[in-house]
Amino acid sequence: MADWAGYMGLMLDGALVTAKLTVLGCALALPAAFLAGLGRLSRFSAVRALSVAYIEFFRGTSIFVQLFWAYFVLPLMGVTLTPLQAGVLALGLNVGAYGAEVVRSAVQSIGREQHEACVALNLTRWQSLRHVLLPQAAVVMVPTFCNNAIELLKATSVVSLISLSDLTFQAQVVRSQTGSTAMPFLTVLVIYFAYASLISFGMKTLERRMTRGLDGLRT
Amino acid sequence: MEWDWEFVREIMPTLLDGLRITLLATLLGSMLAAAAGLGFALLRRSKSRAVARTTGFVVEFIRGTPLLVQLYFLFYVLPELGVLLSPLTAGVVGLGLHYATYTSEVFRAGIDNTPRGQWEAAKACNLTPYQTWRHIILPQAIPPMIPALANYFVAMFKETPLLSAITVIELMSEARSVANSNYRYLEPMTLVGVLFLCISLIAVPALHLLERRFRPTR
Amino acid sequence: MTDTIIDIDCVTKRYGSHTVLKDLCFSVRPGEKLALIGPSGSGKTTILRTLMTLETIEGGTIRIDGENLFQMERNGRLVPADEAHLHRMRTKIGMVFQLFNLFPHKCVLDNITLAPMLTKGVKKADAERRAMELLDLVGLADKARAMPAQLSGGQKQRVAIARALALQPRIMLFDEVTSALDPELVEEVLSVMRMLGSTTDMTMLLVTHEMSFAHDFADRVLFFDRGRIVEEGPPDVLFTNPSHERTQTFLKKIIAAGQRI
């Protein structure tokens, strides 16, 4: 029982790595989602094609394959990444591809009449997007982004397989050092669940603030 | 590092063997996910609040935690409790239960979308609750759900590489073992990606087909 | 060039195989108030939307202030208008929609100041001063900070009118602006329009089903049917003594439905 505190410390280290991966992954996924999602709606077919290729590639192959590819194959092409970099890259680009579809469908869900009002007020395409369409679409995006962020959190566990000492990795370490199985795995499950609850609480707060005044009414 | 076609030809049979296990795990996992998802959805509608709440929490918990850790849990903890599962069984149970938490949402939405009048008509026909579910509600609710369910089965397929972590010899672990024994990562890893992409690309039109076939009539 | 601000010459508009406007020709003098009436699907809303460049045309030409709307000259040849040309042309025109199309995420004041600030570079303080004047004009000065969802239909439509006026267009298009309103809210919008008609020299085109308003308001009425103008004339003549049979049938139906003309 004396060592228990030590093992707990190990797992908290892992929890920190998992938090870091999640935050950095989201930081990459968000701009990727907006770039590719808006890219799919571009007037230029080259931009559209590029966005579709990115989205379909990252949604079509598994996050697991992407991570291994980033870690084992990219070095063969002269790009050597640390496990953390490989993890953030694969997670961010993977979830960004799913987020891109969220951005696209949210922007498309804004009614035609809002576009027409923008034309009648002589706004440029960019101005319409920036001031009218995106602010409204953002409200629609938040709940799905919340799910995406939780999916990203869960996906961080696969980096343990490229020996990054995240929460899952540390659980394995504790298991092999103590021979105890239920304790380490239950502990990390609870920590992951706490993180997921934190994300959904944060997103709900954000959503409430964004919809204030809108009253869910749109005519 | 150059792409070596000879090596590709050499390892392809091994990879296809792995793909077979991957597809088998996906198929069995999907069946379990569909059945358990329906179970979760029904339990969440239970009249007993304790049952409904507990199910709700279990579903939220499973969905909020990584599949990989759940697989470890099944693989390492259950044997201590005297439940011995083969790696593949543990993997299928893990995939199935994890995705059941997603499919249960689909079932729930589908059931909620069945018009109130159908329940009332069933009552007016003096059907028992079981008969109502079996003959009236589920036959109407399930077809419109099929595309959404299939979507999750495709997502599950993409998570099967995780089974390699609990020693299931599927596509990913075959690829890793040939990569490790030959010190060549380029071809095996790329081929795994290509195989996954191929199956996903086949799945996309198949999903569209399902969507058209089962589009709810209004 | 005669004294016209809008020239519509042989305009044809199709949706697929369905022709909405057939060789449509008419022109509007500066400051004229024009009412477009007719059964639904007769093309009257389409021509308004076309003037606002929300639709394109398949044949004919539209000139605003003598300038071609959808085409421009480049190297001595007529080519389809680019975005910059359309942008410049749209500064002359404002539009009010049937369903208001307010921006639900912006308060009333921001709805009005957004376009002047973005498209004309008006300073925030000036844009807000001007917006408050306009809100005063439409009787909603106390609602400047309200969100659109908190307003009644009539109030929304008055804000939409103020929003269009803020860009100071020379031509205003009103597309069935009272059709979506509860009957008791119609008058507050009509009275704003009446006041605009009598106090400004803007050219105004309105598509409406309010025949008595069209009668009082318009200098000239165009009766549309199946993508053409069947009959046109001053309201006194067209409403009381229509010469065409289809106009007579249409007006009879309107009266039978209980409207006063």
XYZ file of C-alpha atoms in Angstrom:
698
model
C 0.000 0.000 0.000
C 3.020 2.252 0.584
C 3.793 2.343 -3.113
C 0.290 3.235 -3.996
C 1.032 6.972 -3.831
C 3.986 6.467 -6.146
C 1.869 4.650 -8.688
C -0.802 7.303 -8.399
C 1.913 9.854 -9.186
C 2.831 7.909 -12.318
C -0.742 7.957 -13.476
C -1.115 11.662 -12.807
C 1.963 12.218 -14.990
C 0.176 10.239 -17.661
C -2.982 12.259 -17.129
C -0.965 15.405 -17.804
C 0.411 13.995 -21.059
C -3.116 12.999 -22.119
C -4.389 16.502 -21.332
C -1.541 18.034 -23.323
C -2.218 15.770 -26.310
C -5.914 16.572 -26.197
C -5.402 20.333 -26.006
C -2.721 20.422 -28.715
C -4.711 18.022 -30.894
C -7.775 20.263 -30.645
C -5.606 23.311 -31.341
C -4.613 21.699 -34.642
C -8.003 20.165 -35.413
C -9.942 23.424 -35.138
C -8.113 25.435 -37.833
C -7.879 22.307 -40.002
C -11.642 21.854 -39.720
C -12.371 25.454 -40.700
C -9.866 25.506 -43.556
C -11.070 22.245 -45.085
C -14.751 22.806 -44.292
C -14.809 26.247 -45.910
C -12.494 24.957 -48.623
C -15.169 22.477 -49.642
C -17.518 25.407 -50.229
C -14.982 27.391 -52.235
C -15.679 28.811 -55.672
C -12.392 27.355 -56.918
C -12.549 23.722 -57.920
C -8.879 23.129 -57.072
C -9.475 24.233 -53.471
C -12.587 22.069 -53.302
C -10.754 19.020 -54.635
C -7.905 19.493 -52.180
C -10.307 19.770 -49.255
C -12.275 16.697 -50.295
C -9.058 14.706 -50.702
C -7.895 15.676 -47.215
C -11.280 14.959 -45.615
C -11.843 11.615 -47.331
C -8.295 10.422 -46.773
C -8.300 11.111 -43.044
C -11.833 9.870 -42.514
C -11.299 6.828 -44.687
C -8.170 5.449 -43.056
C -8.068 4.725 -39.382
C -6.482 7.105 -36.833
C -4.401 4.155 -35.791
C -2.958 3.675 -39.257
C -2.324 7.407 -39.568
C -0.442 7.486 -36.300
C 1.768 4.544 -37.232
C 2.366 6.030 -40.620
C 3.386 9.381 -39.111
C 5.681 7.684 -36.631
C 7.253 4.932 -38.707
C 6.976 5.983 -42.354
C 7.483 9.768 -42.253
C 11.036 9.328 -40.857
C 11.841 7.327 -44.002
C 10.981 10.450 -45.963
C 13.276 12.545 -43.822
C 10.634 13.877 -41.417
C 11.391 12.615 -37.953
C 8.776 13.351 -35.330
C 8.807 12.782 -31.608
C 5.983 10.542 -30.391
C 4.200 13.635 -29.072
C 4.496 15.461 -32.400
C 3.367 12.398 -34.334
C 0.442 12.015 -31.936
C -0.668 15.635 -32.183
C -0.288 15.616 -35.968
C -2.285 12.424 -36.497
C -4.969 13.251 -33.930
C -5.356 16.865 -35.037
C -5.556 16.086 -38.747
C -7.858 13.108 -38.193
C -10.367 14.934 -36.006
C -9.966 18.039 -38.171
C -11.289 16.020 -41.119
C -14.407 15.084 -39.159
C -14.708 18.684 -37.943
C -14.517 19.923 -41.545
C -17.756 18.142 -42.331
C -19.317 19.772 -39.268
C -18.226 23.221 -40.457
C -19.479 22.582 -43.971
C -22.893 21.301 -42.951
C -23.334 24.045 -40.355
C -22.605 26.758 -42.915
C -24.921 25.052 -45.403
C -27.645 24.810 -42.775
C -27.933 28.599 -42.683
C -30.969 29.419 -44.763
C -30.822 30.798 -48.274
C -32.631 33.918 -47.088
C -29.596 34.943 -45.035
C -27.403 34.737 -48.159
C -29.958 36.796 -50.040
C -30.067 39.452 -47.337
C -26.285 39.700 -47.639
C -26.503 40.187 -51.403
C -29.212 42.814 -50.992
C -26.985 44.654 -48.518
C -24.130 44.389 -50.992
C -21.761 42.479 -48.698
C -18.889 40.631 -50.352
C -18.663 36.836 -50.049
C -16.025 37.127 -47.376
C -17.974 39.748 -45.423
C -21.122 37.602 -45.546
C -19.198 34.609 -44.274
C -17.353 36.517 -41.586
C -20.190 38.623 -40.176
C -23.397 36.781 -40.983
C -22.984 33.105 -41.836
C -20.141 31.914 -39.585
C -21.423 33.524 -36.375
C -24.743 31.768 -36.872
C -23.150 28.504 -37.991
C -20.843 28.487 -34.968
C -23.814 27.986 -32.676
C -24.792 24.901 -34.662
C -21.219 23.577 -34.611
C -20.586 23.659 -30.868
C -22.474 20.500 -29.794
C -20.869 18.384 -32.522
C -17.451 19.896 -31.855
C -17.977 18.801 -28.263
C -18.415 15.203 -29.423
C -15.399 15.543 -31.696
C -13.261 16.794 -28.815
C -14.292 13.791 -26.706
C -13.502 11.460 -29.611
C -10.083 13.105 -29.805
C -9.564 12.616 -26.082
C -10.403 8.937 -26.421
C -8.187 8.562 -29.462
C -5.186 9.914 -27.542
C -4.966 6.507 -25.868
C -3.555 4.971 -29.048
C -0.352 7.006 -28.704
C 0.560 4.645 -25.866
C 1.227 2.113 -28.612
C 4.049 4.276 -29.974
C 5.433 4.373 -26.419
C 4.291 7.852 -25.444
C 3.757 7.739 -21.690
C 0.165 8.905 -21.570
C -2.521 7.729 -19.191
C -3.067 4.391 -20.939
C 0.667 3.729 -21.146
C 1.101 4.410 -17.425
C -1.739 2.044 -16.605
C 0.185 -0.653 -18.443
C 3.351 0.267 -16.569
C 1.580 0.022 -13.222
C 0.018 -3.271 -14.254
C 3.337 -4.811 -15.195
C 5.081 -3.500 -12.072
C 2.419 -4.454 -9.539
C 0.597 -7.279 -11.223
C -2.601 -5.592 -10.160
C -5.027 -5.144 -13.042
C -8.323 -3.778 -11.817
C -6.863 -0.807 -9.931
C -4.803 0.813 -12.716
C -7.387 0.301 -15.431
C -10.332 1.429 -13.338
C -8.378 4.496 -12.221
C -7.553 5.589 -15.757
C -11.098 4.894 -16.943
C -12.361 7.231 -14.231
C -9.808 9.904 -15.157
C -10.754 9.697 -18.846
C -14.405 9.957 -17.918
C -13.692 12.995 -15.737
C -11.918 14.653 -18.680
C -14.813 13.852 -20.997
C -17.284 15.303 -18.499
C -15.127 18.414 -18.203
C -15.149 18.878 -21.978
C -18.891 18.482 -22.254
C -19.475 20.812 -19.307
C -17.251 23.458 -20.893
C -18.954 23.124 -24.270
C -22.433 23.338 -22.728
C -21.439 26.556 -20.965
C -20.078 27.936 -24.219
C -23.207 26.941 -26.078
C -25.430 28.621 -23.500
C -23.437 31.834 -23.777
C -23.543 31.788 -27.563
C -27.272 31.207 -27.854
C -28.156 33.872 -25.309
C -30.509 36.340 -26.945
C -31.113 34.112 -29.930
C -33.828 32.214 -28.067
C -33.478 29.464 -30.641
C -35.733 31.459 -32.896
C -34.963 31.856 -36.519
C -37.477 33.170 -39.006
C 13.783 4.240 -49.093
C 12.394 2.861 -52.336
C 9.036 1.221 -52.740
C 9.649 -2.518 -53.259
C 6.963 -4.318 -55.257
C 8.612 -7.677 -54.698
C 8.251 -7.219 -50.944
C 4.625 -6.167 -51.432
C 3.897 -9.398 -53.310
C 5.595 -11.348 -50.563
C 3.633 -9.878 -47.656
C 0.259 -9.453 -49.350
C -1.091 -12.947 -48.440
C -0.209 -12.389 -44.784
C -1.914 -9.006 -44.786
C -5.023 -10.411 -46.443
C -5.140 -13.094 -43.748
C -5.121 -10.299 -41.193
C -7.813 -8.448 -43.130
C -9.998 -11.554 -42.868
C -9.795 -11.418 -39.062
C -10.408 -7.670 -39.138
C -13.572 -8.143 -41.161
C -14.696 -11.023 -38.946
C -14.222 -8.903 -35.818
C -16.145 -6.032 -37.444
C -19.013 -8.328 -38.430
C -19.341 -9.964 -35.002
C -18.811 -6.634 -33.239
C -21.554 -5.038 -35.348
C -24.009 -7.788 -34.474
C -23.257 -7.364 -30.787
C -23.414 -3.566 -31.064
C -26.831 -3.758 -32.699
C -28.249 -6.177 -30.131
C -26.702 -4.527 -27.056
C -27.552 -1.063 -28.385
C -31.212 -2.031 -28.635
C -30.957 -3.464 -25.110
C -29.463 -0.237 -23.759
C -32.133 1.820 -25.505
C -34.948 -0.282 -24.052
C -33.430 -0.266 -20.555
C -33.099 3.523 -20.715
C -36.816 3.690 -21.337
C -37.532 1.426 -18.386
C -40.323 2.502 -16.035
C -37.995 1.934 -13.108
C -36.034 5.137 -12.730
C -33.159 3.307 -11.070
C -32.744 1.013 -14.072
C -33.071 3.865 -16.558
C -30.602 6.076 -14.685
C -28.038 3.332 -14.130
C -28.167 2.333 -17.781
C -27.800 5.966 -18.744
C -24.694 6.321 -16.606
C -23.127 3.094 -17.863
C -23.714 4.188 -21.466
C -22.227 7.636 -20.820
C -19.256 6.094 -19.050
C -18.450 3.605 -21.778
C -18.815 6.307 -24.406
C -16.634 8.767 -22.511
C -13.659 6.444 -22.150
C -11.236 5.003 -24.710
C -11.934 1.681 -26.362
C -8.284 0.710 -25.944
C -8.478 0.907 -22.149
C -11.746 -0.994 -22.203
C -10.073 -3.723 -24.246
C -7.219 -3.910 -21.738
C -9.784 -4.130 -18.980
C -11.550 -7.061 -20.635
C -8.278 -8.745 -21.496
C -6.425 -8.358 -18.200
C -9.058 -7.930 -15.482
C -11.697 -10.477 -16.446
C -9.342 -13.504 -16.241
C -8.670 -12.547 -12.611
C -12.375 -12.802 -11.979
C -12.312 -16.235 -13.565
C -13.739 -15.197 -16.943
C -11.370 -16.426 -19.620
C -11.928 -14.913 -23.033
C -9.898 -15.571 -26.150
C -8.296 -12.361 -27.483
C -10.731 -12.263 -30.405
C -13.749 -12.748 -28.115
C -12.535 -10.032 -25.774
C -12.006 -7.773 -28.798
C -15.472 -8.427 -30.202
C -17.082 -7.848 -26.801
C -15.127 -4.597 -26.398
C -15.982 -3.314 -29.887
C -19.598 -4.407 -29.536
C -20.215 -2.819 -26.143
C -18.357 0.380 -27.036
C -20.332 0.882 -30.224
C -23.560 -0.225 -28.535
C -23.432 3.091 -26.670
C -23.542 4.857 -30.034
C -26.168 2.629 -31.605
C -28.366 2.947 -28.519
C -28.711 6.661 -29.347
C -29.792 5.730 -32.851
C -32.359 3.275 -31.501
C -33.593 5.803 -28.979
C -34.109 8.492 -31.606
C -35.769 5.994 -33.928
C -38.168 4.797 -31.242
C -38.966 8.351 -30.161
C -39.777 9.193 -33.761
C -42.525 6.592 -33.951
C -45.764 8.581 -33.827
C -47.757 8.527 -30.578
C -50.781 7.369 -32.519
C -49.088 4.008 -33.148
C -48.791 3.315 -29.429
C -52.364 4.327 -28.882
C -53.594 2.221 -31.788
C -51.703 -0.781 -30.400
C -53.346 -0.237 -27.047
C -56.730 0.076 -28.721
C -56.070 -3.278 -30.419
C -55.398 -4.718 -26.977
C -51.815 -5.786 -27.753
C -49.486 -6.608 -24.887
C -46.386 -4.409 -24.477
C -44.250 -7.176 -25.953
C -46.550 -7.544 -28.948
C -46.576 -3.780 -29.385
C -42.772 -3.618 -29.519
C -42.378 -6.734 -31.597
C -45.067 -6.139 -34.219
C -45.793 -2.409 -34.247
C -42.960 -0.224 -32.978
C -39.715 -1.938 -33.954
C -40.739 -2.883 -37.519
C -41.476 0.795 -38.146
C -38.589 2.248 -36.192
C -35.722 0.072 -37.400
C -35.597 0.557 -41.209
C -35.012 4.332 -41.028
C -32.169 3.678 -38.556
C -30.247 1.328 -40.798
C -28.090 3.954 -42.537
C -27.050 5.516 -39.214
C -26.272 2.086 -37.776
C -24.227 1.150 -40.820
C -22.288 4.373 -40.404
C -21.203 3.274 -36.940
C -20.264 -0.175 -38.206
C -17.913 1.491 -40.689
C -16.477 3.571 -37.835
C -16.005 0.377 -35.849
C -14.147 -1.184 -38.742
C -11.656 1.656 -38.561
C -11.043 1.007 -34.871
C -10.293 -2.708 -35.244
C -6.505 -2.097 -35.350
C -6.800 -1.534 -31.607
C -7.376 -5.268 -31.227
C -3.716 -5.770 -32.067
C -2.946 -4.342 -28.623
C -4.603 -7.350 -27.019
C -2.777 -9.805 -29.298
C -5.532 -10.410 -31.831
C -3.718 -11.220 -35.062
C -5.645 -8.903 -37.361
C -4.481 -6.706 -40.260
C -2.543 -4.198 -38.168
C -0.667 -6.717 -36.086
C 0.205 -8.793 -39.144
C 1.568 -5.618 -40.704
C 3.561 -4.731 -37.609
C 5.013 -8.173 -37.306
C 6.142 -8.346 -40.949
C 7.462 -4.801 -40.599
C 9.420 -5.652 -37.490
C 10.861 -8.888 -38.825
C 11.950 -7.320 -42.120
C 12.826 -3.837 -40.793
C 10.686 -2.335 -43.542
C 7.802 -0.102 -42.421
C 7.001 1.743 -45.650
C 5.174 -1.003 -47.524
C 3.285 -2.727 -44.683
C 2.045 0.533 -43.112
C 1.104 2.061 -46.454
C -0.678 -1.108 -47.546
C -2.681 -1.197 -44.319
C -3.726 2.387 -45.046
C -4.598 1.525 -48.641
C -6.637 -1.512 -47.593
C -8.547 0.552 -45.052
C -9.130 3.302 -47.580
C -10.337 0.760 -50.177
C -12.904 -0.732 -47.839
C -14.027 2.700 -46.645
C -14.388 3.843 -50.234
C -16.505 0.785 -50.996
C -18.534 1.548 -47.884
C -19.355 5.122 -48.922
C -21.520 4.270 -51.970
C -22.941 1.311 -50.046
C -24.040 3.706 -47.308
C -25.599 6.048 -49.852
C -27.459 3.090 -51.299
C -28.779 2.166 -47.854
C -29.802 5.766 -47.259
C -31.804 5.821 -50.467
C -33.279 2.399 -49.839
C -34.436 3.171 -46.310
C -35.160 6.863 -46.570
C -38.168 7.465 -44.332
C -41.349 8.146 -46.257
C -43.125 11.218 -45.031
C -31.833 58.514 -73.486
C -35.243 59.138 -72.064
C -35.666 59.943 -68.418
C -35.736 56.429 -66.931
C -33.936 54.849 -63.993
C -34.838 51.234 -64.735
C -35.069 49.842 -68.244
C -36.177 46.281 -68.684
C -35.920 45.154 -72.258
C -37.183 41.783 -73.522
C -36.102 39.931 -70.391
C -36.537 36.165 -70.354
C -36.016 34.007 -67.289
C -36.336 30.231 -67.088
C -36.139 27.664 -64.322
C -35.279 24.523 -66.251
C -38.005 24.119 -68.853
C -40.390 26.456 -67.042
C -40.361 30.033 -68.360
C -41.045 32.521 -65.579
C -40.547 35.745 -67.487
C -41.344 35.992 -71.207
C -39.890 38.913 -73.179
C -40.720 41.259 -70.370
C -40.379 44.982 -71.131
C -41.066 47.989 -68.978
C -39.280 51.038 -67.653
C -39.503 53.140 -64.531
C -38.999 56.893 -64.149
C -36.907 58.255 -61.288
C -39.027 58.745 -58.199
C -41.884 56.707 -59.594
C -43.878 54.434 -57.247
C -44.761 51.250 -59.056
C -47.046 48.467 -57.832
C -46.713 44.978 -59.330
C -49.836 42.868 -58.859
C -51.071 39.558 -60.187
C -51.661 35.928 -59.246
C -48.878 34.006 -57.541
C -46.365 32.504 -59.931
C -46.914 35.315 -62.421
C -43.286 36.468 -62.245
C -43.658 39.693 -60.258
C -41.427 38.587 -57.387
C -38.940 37.128 -59.868
C -38.406 40.468 -61.575
C -37.745 42.123 -58.209
C -35.256 39.411 -57.279
C -33.627 39.779 -60.679
C -33.173 43.532 -60.169
C -31.480 42.715 -56.855
C -29.179 40.268 -58.779
C -30.512 37.346 -56.756
C -31.483 35.724 -60.043
C -29.838 35.730 -63.450
C -31.600 36.107 -66.767
C -31.445 34.051 -69.941
C -32.257 36.803 -72.406
C -32.765 40.555 -72.768
C -31.109 43.415 -70.936
C -31.713 45.332 -67.747
C -30.367 48.852 -67.401
C -30.161 50.744 -64.139
C -29.376 54.441 -64.572
C -28.466 53.678 -68.157
C -25.938 51.056 -67.137
C -26.223 47.399 -68.077
C -26.842 45.319 -64.919
C -25.645 41.889 -65.966
C -23.129 42.757 -68.649
C -20.187 45.070 -68.926
C -17.894 46.254 -71.652
C -14.379 44.949 -71.854
C -12.143 45.680 -74.819
C -15.173 46.885 -76.744
C -17.088 43.622 -76.204
C -19.987 42.833 -73.902
C -19.039 40.232 -71.305
C -20.931 38.887 -68.272
C -20.631 41.245 -65.324
C -17.997 40.389 -62.743
C -18.457 40.630 -58.986
C -17.011 44.164 -58.865
C -19.519 45.406 -61.448
C -22.436 43.787 -59.623
C -21.167 45.211 -56.361
C -21.180 48.719 -57.831
C -24.639 48.264 -59.378
C -26.117 46.983 -56.107
C -25.224 50.220 -54.317
C -28.138 51.788 -56.200
C -30.696 49.218 -55.048
C -32.125 48.098 -51.720
C -34.592 45.325 -51.009
C -37.025 44.365 -48.264
C -38.017 40.696 -48.115
C -41.280 38.950 -47.352
C -39.700 37.081 -44.410
C -37.593 40.064 -43.212
C -34.307 38.093 -43.373
C -32.914 39.897 -40.350
C -29.646 38.561 -38.946
C -30.807 36.657 -35.842
C -27.429 36.849 -34.078
C -27.228 40.648 -34.211
C -29.274 43.204 -32.315
C -31.504 45.637 -34.179
C -28.898 48.396 -34.225
C -26.135 46.080 -35.475
C -28.441 44.740 -38.181
C -28.732 48.279 -39.508
C -25.121 49.446 -39.086
C -23.428 46.295 -40.422
C -23.696 46.973 -44.146
C -22.903 50.723 -44.121
C -19.785 50.042 -42.063
C -18.628 47.125 -44.219
C -19.564 48.281 -47.706
C -19.181 52.044 -47.409
C -16.604 52.321 -44.645
C -18.887 54.495 -42.532
C -17.497 55.030 -39.041
C -19.253 53.198 -36.230
C -20.409 56.342 -34.464
C -21.803 57.839 -37.680
C -23.452 54.573 -38.688
C -25.116 54.315 -35.291
C -26.302 57.932 -35.344
C -27.810 57.361 -38.788
C -29.340 54.047 -37.641
C -30.969 55.735 -34.669
C -32.473 58.363 -36.967
C -33.881 55.608 -39.146
C -35.217 53.686 -36.153
C -36.866 56.887 -35.019
C -38.377 57.208 -38.473
C -39.902 53.721 -38.341
C -40.960 54.211 -34.718
C -38.625 51.706 -33.097
C -35.989 53.877 -31.404
C -36.620 52.055 -28.118
C -35.807 48.676 -29.675
C -32.247 49.451 -30.786
C -30.714 46.854 -28.448
C -33.409 44.206 -28.869
C -32.640 40.945 -30.650
C -34.763 40.140 -33.721
C -36.319 37.134 -31.956
C -37.830 39.489 -29.385
C -39.727 41.539 -31.978
C -43.140 41.066 -33.521
C -43.394 40.476 -37.256
C -44.394 44.067 -37.904
C -41.465 45.372 -35.874
C -39.069 43.024 -37.681
C -40.264 44.272 -41.016
C -39.836 47.912 -39.974
C -36.265 47.114 -38.890
C -35.688 45.454 -42.253
C -36.889 48.606 -43.986
C -34.554 50.741 -41.859
C -31.702 48.345 -42.657
C -32.262 48.732 -46.395
C -32.611 52.519 -46.102
C -29.310 52.798 -44.234
C -27.450 52.180 -47.491
C -29.309 55.124 -49.091
C -30.289 53.318 -52.282
C -31.984 55.214 -55.101
C -34.296 52.299 -55.795
C -36.162 50.328 -53.145
C -37.741 46.953 -53.844
C -40.490 45.691 -51.530
C -41.285 41.999 -52.015
C -44.666 41.168 -50.440
C -43.503 42.822 -47.266
C -46.805 42.358 -45.428
C -47.720 38.848 -46.636
C -46.134 37.057 -43.681
C -47.643 39.350 -41.054
C -50.646 38.836 -38.821
C -53.470 41.084 -40.094
C -53.326 43.484 -37.145
C -49.612 44.167 -37.804
C -49.968 45.002 -41.489
C -50.955 48.632 -41.010
C -47.854 49.640 -39.001
C -45.642 48.530 -41.895
C -47.847 50.107 -44.559
C -47.869 53.436 -42.764
C -44.057 53.478 -42.731
C -44.065 52.845 -46.473
C -46.700 55.510 -47.049
C -44.556 57.992 -45.170
C -41.494 56.999 -47.227
C -43.473 57.402 -50.428
C -44.587 60.913 -49.579
C -41.352 62.215 -48.033
C -38.629 60.822 -50.292
C -37.935 60.856 -53.986
C -36.746 57.242 -54.010
C -37.925 55.050 -56.827
C -40.043 52.316 -55.260
C -41.222 49.004 -56.713
C -43.554 46.922 -54.663
C -45.032 43.514 -55.161
C -48.176 43.314 -53.069
C -51.499 41.632 -52.482
C -52.823 44.670 -50.612
C -54.880 46.185 -53.413
C -56.184 49.215 -51.546
C -52.651 50.112 -50.500
C -51.423 49.716 -54.074
C -54.299 51.924 -55.173
C -53.392 54.762 -52.787
C -49.648 54.422 -53.002
C -48.693 53.739 -56.590
C -48.345 56.148 -59.488
C -48.706 53.226 -61.855
C -49.815 49.613 -61.545
C -48.565 46.670 -63.597
C -50.738 43.570 -63.748
C -48.656 40.405 -64.283
C -49.882 37.049 -65.489
C -47.828 34.050 -66.613
C -44.584 35.965 -66.909
C -45.953 38.903 -68.911
C -47.468 42.282 -68.235
C -51.087 41.938 -69.272
C -52.149 45.452 -68.488
C -50.715 48.603 -66.978
C -52.000 52.018 -66.058
C -52.666 54.513 -63.287
C -54.380 52.847 -60.315
C -57.642 54.692 -60.830
C -58.021 53.268 -64.288
C -56.619 49.798 -63.711
C -58.527 49.096 -60.535
C -61.861 50.640 -61.436
C -61.996 50.071 -65.142
C -59.647 47.309 -66.238
C -59.736 46.687 -69.937
C -58.331 43.176 -70.020
C -60.446 40.167 -69.158
C -57.769 38.480 -67.029
C -57.340 41.628 -64.945
C -61.078 41.737 -64.396
C -61.178 38.087 -63.271
C -58.229 38.612 -60.921
C -59.753 41.696 -59.321
C -63.140 39.989 -58.989
C -61.503 37.147 -57.088
C -59.730 39.613 -54.828
C -62.974 41.408 -54.051
C -64.760 38.093 -53.505
C -62.028 37.226 -50.969
C -63.177 40.262 -48.986
C -60.573 42.892 -49.895
C -61.476 46.488 -50.477
C -59.883 48.115 -53.507
